[in-house]
JSON list of C-alpha atoms in Angstrom, two decimals:
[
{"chain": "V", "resi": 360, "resn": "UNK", "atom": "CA", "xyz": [0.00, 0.00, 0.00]},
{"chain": "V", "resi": 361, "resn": "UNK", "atom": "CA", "xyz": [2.66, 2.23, 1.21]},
{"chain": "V", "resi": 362, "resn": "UNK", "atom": "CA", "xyz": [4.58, 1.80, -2.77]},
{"chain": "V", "resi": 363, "resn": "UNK", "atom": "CA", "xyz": [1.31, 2.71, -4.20]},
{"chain": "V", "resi": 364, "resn": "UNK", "atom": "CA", "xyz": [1.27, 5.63, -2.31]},
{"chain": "V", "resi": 365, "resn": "UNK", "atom": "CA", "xyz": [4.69, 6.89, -2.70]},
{"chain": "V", "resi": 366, "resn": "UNK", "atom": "CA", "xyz": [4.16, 5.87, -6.63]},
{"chain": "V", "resi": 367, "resn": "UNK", "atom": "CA", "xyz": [0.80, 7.97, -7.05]},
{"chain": "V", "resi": 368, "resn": "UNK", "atom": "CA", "xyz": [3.02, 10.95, -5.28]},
{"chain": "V", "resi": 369, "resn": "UNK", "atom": "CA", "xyz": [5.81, 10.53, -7.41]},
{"chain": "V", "resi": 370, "resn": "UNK", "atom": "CA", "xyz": [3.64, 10.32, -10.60]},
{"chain": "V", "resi": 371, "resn": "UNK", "atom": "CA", "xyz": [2.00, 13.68, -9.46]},
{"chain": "V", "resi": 372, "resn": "UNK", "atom": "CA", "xyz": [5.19, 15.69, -9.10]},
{"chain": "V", "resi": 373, "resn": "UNK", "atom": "CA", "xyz": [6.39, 14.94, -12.59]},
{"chain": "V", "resi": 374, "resn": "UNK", "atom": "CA", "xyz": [3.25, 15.97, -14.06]},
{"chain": "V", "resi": 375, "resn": "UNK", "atom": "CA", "xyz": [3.35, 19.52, -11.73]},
{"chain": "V", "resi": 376, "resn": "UNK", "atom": "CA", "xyz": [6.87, 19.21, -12.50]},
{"chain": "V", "resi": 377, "resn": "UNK", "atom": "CA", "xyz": [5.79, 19.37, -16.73]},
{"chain": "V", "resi": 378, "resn": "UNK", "atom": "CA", "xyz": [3.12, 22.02, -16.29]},
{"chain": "V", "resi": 379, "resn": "UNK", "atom": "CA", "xyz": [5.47, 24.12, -14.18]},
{"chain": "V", "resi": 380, "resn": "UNK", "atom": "CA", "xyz": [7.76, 24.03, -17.46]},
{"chain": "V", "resi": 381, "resn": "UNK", "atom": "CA", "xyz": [5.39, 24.58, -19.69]},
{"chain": "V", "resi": 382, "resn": "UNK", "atom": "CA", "xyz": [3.53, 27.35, -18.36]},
{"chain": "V", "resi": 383, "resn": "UNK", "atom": "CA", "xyz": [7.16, 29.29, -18.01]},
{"chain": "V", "resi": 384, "resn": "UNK", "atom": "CA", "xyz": [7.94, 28.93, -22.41]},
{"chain": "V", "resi": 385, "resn": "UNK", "atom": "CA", "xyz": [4.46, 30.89, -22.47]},
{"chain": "V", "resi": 386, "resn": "UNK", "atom": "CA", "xyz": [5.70, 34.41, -23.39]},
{"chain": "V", "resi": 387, "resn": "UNK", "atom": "CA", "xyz": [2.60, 37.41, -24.15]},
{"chain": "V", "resi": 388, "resn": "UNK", "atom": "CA", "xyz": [4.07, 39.57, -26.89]},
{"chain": "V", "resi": 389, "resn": "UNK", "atom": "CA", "xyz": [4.51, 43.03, -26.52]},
{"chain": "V", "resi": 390, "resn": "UNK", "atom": "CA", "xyz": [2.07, 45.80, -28.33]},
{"chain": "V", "resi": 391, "resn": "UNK", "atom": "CA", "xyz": [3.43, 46.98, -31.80]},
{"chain": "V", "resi": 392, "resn": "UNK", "atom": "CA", "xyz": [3.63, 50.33, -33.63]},
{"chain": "V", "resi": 393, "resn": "UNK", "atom": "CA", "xyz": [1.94, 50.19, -36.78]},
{"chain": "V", "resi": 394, "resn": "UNK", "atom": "CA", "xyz": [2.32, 53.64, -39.37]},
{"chain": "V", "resi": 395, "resn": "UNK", "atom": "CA", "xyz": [-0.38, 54.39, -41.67]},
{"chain": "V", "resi": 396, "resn": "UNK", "atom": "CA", "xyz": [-4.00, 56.04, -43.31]},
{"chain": "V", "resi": 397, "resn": "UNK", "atom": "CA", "xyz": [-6.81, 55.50, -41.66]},
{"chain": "V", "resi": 398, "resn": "UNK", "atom": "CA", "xyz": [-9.24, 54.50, -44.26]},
{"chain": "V", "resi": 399, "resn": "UNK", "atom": "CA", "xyz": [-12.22, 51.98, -44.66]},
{"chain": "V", "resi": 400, "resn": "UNK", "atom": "CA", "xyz": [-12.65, 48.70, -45.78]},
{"chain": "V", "resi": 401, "resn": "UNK", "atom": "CA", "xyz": [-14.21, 49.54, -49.13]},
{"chain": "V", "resi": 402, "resn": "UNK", "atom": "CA", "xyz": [-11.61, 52.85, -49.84]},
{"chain": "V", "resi": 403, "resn": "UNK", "atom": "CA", "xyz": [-8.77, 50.97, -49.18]},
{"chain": "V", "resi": 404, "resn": "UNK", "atom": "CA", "xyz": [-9.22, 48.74, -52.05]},
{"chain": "V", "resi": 405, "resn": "UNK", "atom": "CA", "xyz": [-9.59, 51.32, -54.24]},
{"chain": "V", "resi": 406, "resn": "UNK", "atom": "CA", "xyz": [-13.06, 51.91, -54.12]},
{"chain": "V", "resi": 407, "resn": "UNK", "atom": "CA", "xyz": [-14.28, 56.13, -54.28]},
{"chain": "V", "resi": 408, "resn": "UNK", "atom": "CA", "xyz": [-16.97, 58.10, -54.80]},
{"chain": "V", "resi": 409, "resn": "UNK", "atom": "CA", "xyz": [-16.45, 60.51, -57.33]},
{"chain": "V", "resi": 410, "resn": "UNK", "atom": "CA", "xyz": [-19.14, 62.84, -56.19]},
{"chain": "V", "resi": 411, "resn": "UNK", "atom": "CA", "xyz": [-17.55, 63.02, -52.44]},
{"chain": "V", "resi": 412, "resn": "UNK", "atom": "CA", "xyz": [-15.35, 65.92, -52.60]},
{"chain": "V", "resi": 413, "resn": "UNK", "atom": "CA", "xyz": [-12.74, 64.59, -49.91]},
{"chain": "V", "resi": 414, "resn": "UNK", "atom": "CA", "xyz": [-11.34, 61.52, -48.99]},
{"chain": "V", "resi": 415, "resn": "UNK", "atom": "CA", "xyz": [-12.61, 62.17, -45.59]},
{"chain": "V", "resi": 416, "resn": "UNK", "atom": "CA", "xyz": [-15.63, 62.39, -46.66]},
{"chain": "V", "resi": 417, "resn": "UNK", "atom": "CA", "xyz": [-15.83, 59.63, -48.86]},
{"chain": "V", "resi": 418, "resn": "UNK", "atom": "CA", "xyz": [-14.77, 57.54, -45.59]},
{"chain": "V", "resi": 419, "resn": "UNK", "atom": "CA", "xyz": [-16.74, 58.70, -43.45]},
{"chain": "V", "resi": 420, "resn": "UNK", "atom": "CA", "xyz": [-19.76, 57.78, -45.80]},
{"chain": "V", "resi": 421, "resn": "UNK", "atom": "CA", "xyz": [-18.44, 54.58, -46.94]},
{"chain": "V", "resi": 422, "resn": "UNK", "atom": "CA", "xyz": [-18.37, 53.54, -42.78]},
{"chain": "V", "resi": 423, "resn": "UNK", "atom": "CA", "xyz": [-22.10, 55.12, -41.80]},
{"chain": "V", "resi": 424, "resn": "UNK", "atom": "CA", "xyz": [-23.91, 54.51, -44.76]},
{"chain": "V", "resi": 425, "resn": "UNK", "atom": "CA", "xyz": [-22.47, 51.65, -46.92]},
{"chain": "V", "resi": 426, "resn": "UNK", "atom": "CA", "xyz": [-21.79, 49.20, -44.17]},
{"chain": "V", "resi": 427, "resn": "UNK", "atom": "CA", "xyz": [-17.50, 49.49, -44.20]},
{"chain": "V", "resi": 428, "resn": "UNK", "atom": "CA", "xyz": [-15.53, 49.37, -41.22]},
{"chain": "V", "resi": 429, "resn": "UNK", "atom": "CA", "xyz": [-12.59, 51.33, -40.16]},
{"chain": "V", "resi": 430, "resn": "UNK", "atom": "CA", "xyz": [-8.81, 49.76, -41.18]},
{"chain": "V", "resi": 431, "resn": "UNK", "atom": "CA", "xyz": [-5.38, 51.00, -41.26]},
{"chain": "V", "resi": 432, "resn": "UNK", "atom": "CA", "xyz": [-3.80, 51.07, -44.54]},
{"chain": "V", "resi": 433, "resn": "UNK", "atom": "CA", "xyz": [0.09, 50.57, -44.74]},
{"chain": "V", "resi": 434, "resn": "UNK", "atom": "CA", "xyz": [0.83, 52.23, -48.35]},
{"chain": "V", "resi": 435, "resn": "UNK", "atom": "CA", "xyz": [4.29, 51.45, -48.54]},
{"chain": "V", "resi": 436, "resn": "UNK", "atom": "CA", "xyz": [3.70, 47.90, -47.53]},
{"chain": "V", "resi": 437, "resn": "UNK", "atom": "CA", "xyz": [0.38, 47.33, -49.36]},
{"chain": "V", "resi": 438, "resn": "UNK", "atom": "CA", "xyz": [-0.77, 45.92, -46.40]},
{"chain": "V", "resi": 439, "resn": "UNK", "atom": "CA", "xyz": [-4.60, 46.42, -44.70]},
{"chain": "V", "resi": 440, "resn": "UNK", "atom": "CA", "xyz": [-5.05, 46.21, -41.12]},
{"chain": "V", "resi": 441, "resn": "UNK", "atom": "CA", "xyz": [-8.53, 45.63, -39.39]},
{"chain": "V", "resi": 442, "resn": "UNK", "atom": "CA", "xyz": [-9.51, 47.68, -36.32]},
{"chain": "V", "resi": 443, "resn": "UNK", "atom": "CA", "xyz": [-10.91, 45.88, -33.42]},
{"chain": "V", "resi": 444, "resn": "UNK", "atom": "CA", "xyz": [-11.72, 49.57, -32.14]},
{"chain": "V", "resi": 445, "resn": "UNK", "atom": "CA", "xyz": [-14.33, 51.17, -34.18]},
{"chain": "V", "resi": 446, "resn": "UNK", "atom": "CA", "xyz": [-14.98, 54.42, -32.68]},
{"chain": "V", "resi": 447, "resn": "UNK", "atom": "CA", "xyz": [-11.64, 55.84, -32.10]},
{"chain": "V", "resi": 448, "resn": "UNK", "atom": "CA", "xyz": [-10.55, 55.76, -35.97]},
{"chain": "V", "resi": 449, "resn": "UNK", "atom": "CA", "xyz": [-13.33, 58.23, -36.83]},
{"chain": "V", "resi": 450, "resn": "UNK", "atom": "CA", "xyz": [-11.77, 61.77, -35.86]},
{"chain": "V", "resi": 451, "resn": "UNK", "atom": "CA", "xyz": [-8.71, 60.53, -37.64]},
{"chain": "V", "resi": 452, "resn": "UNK", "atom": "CA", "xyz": [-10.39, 59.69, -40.93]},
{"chain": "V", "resi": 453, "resn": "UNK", "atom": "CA", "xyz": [-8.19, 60.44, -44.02]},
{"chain": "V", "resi": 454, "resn": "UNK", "atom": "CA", "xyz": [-5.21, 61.12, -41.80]},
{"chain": "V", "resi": 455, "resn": "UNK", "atom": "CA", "xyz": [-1.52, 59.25, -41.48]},
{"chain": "V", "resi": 456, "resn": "UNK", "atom": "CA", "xyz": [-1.34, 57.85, -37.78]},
{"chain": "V", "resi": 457, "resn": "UNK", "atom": "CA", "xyz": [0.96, 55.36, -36.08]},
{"chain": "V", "resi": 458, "resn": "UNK", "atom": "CA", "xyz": [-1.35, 53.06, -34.21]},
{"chain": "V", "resi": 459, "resn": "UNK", "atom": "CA", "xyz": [-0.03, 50.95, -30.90]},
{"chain": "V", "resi": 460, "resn": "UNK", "atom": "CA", "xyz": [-1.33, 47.42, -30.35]},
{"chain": "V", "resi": 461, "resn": "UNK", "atom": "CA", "xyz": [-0.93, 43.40, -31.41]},
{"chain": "V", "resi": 462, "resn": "UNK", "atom": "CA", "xyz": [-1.61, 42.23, -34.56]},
{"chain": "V", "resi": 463, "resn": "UNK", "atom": "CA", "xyz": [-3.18, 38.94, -34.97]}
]
C-alpha cells in the first residue's frame, strides 16, 4: 500500500513538475507600432466616390452609410489592417497615424 502511495506521489510531481515548465515557455508579446492612413474597408481597395469631394468624406460615408468598417492602410507595404476599435478611428479619418497594439 505504502509503494502505491509513494508511486501515485511521485507520478504527481512529474506531471506539476511538466506544467510548471510549460507554463514558463508561455511568453505574451509586446504591443506593436503600426504607421499608416486611416481608411475603410471599401476605400482601401480602391473603391471612391467621385461625387464626395474629400477623402474624408468619402470615408466617413463609406463607414455610416455603406456598411465598411474602419482599417489601417500601410501604403508602402500594401498591407490592410482591421480595427478591433471602431470608434476611435473616426476623428482621424483620411489622416496618417501610427497606431499601438498586437496584430493577430
Amino acid at each position: 500500500m505504502k509503494t502505491a502511495a509513494i508511486g501515485m506521489v511521485g507520478i504527481l510531481i512529474l506531471v506539476g513538475g511538466l506544467s510548471a515548465q510549460k507554463a514558463s515557455s508561455f511568453s505574451v508579446r509586446n504591443d506593436e507600432t503600426f504607421t499608416g492612413e486611416i481608411t475603410d474597408s471599401y476605400c482601401a481597395q480602391g473603391h471612391h466616390i467621385e461625387m464626395i469631394k474629400s477623402a474624408r468624406n468619402c470615408i466617413l460615408t463609406c463607414v455610416n452609410f455603406d456598411g465598411a468598417q474602419f482599417v489601417l492602410y500601410d501604403s508602402d507595404a500594401k498591407r490592410i489592417y482591421k480595427l478591433d476599435d471602431q470608434q476611435q478611428p473616426e476623428p482621424f479619418a483620411g489622416q496618417e497615424v501610427t497606431v499601438t497594439g498586437r496584430y493577430d
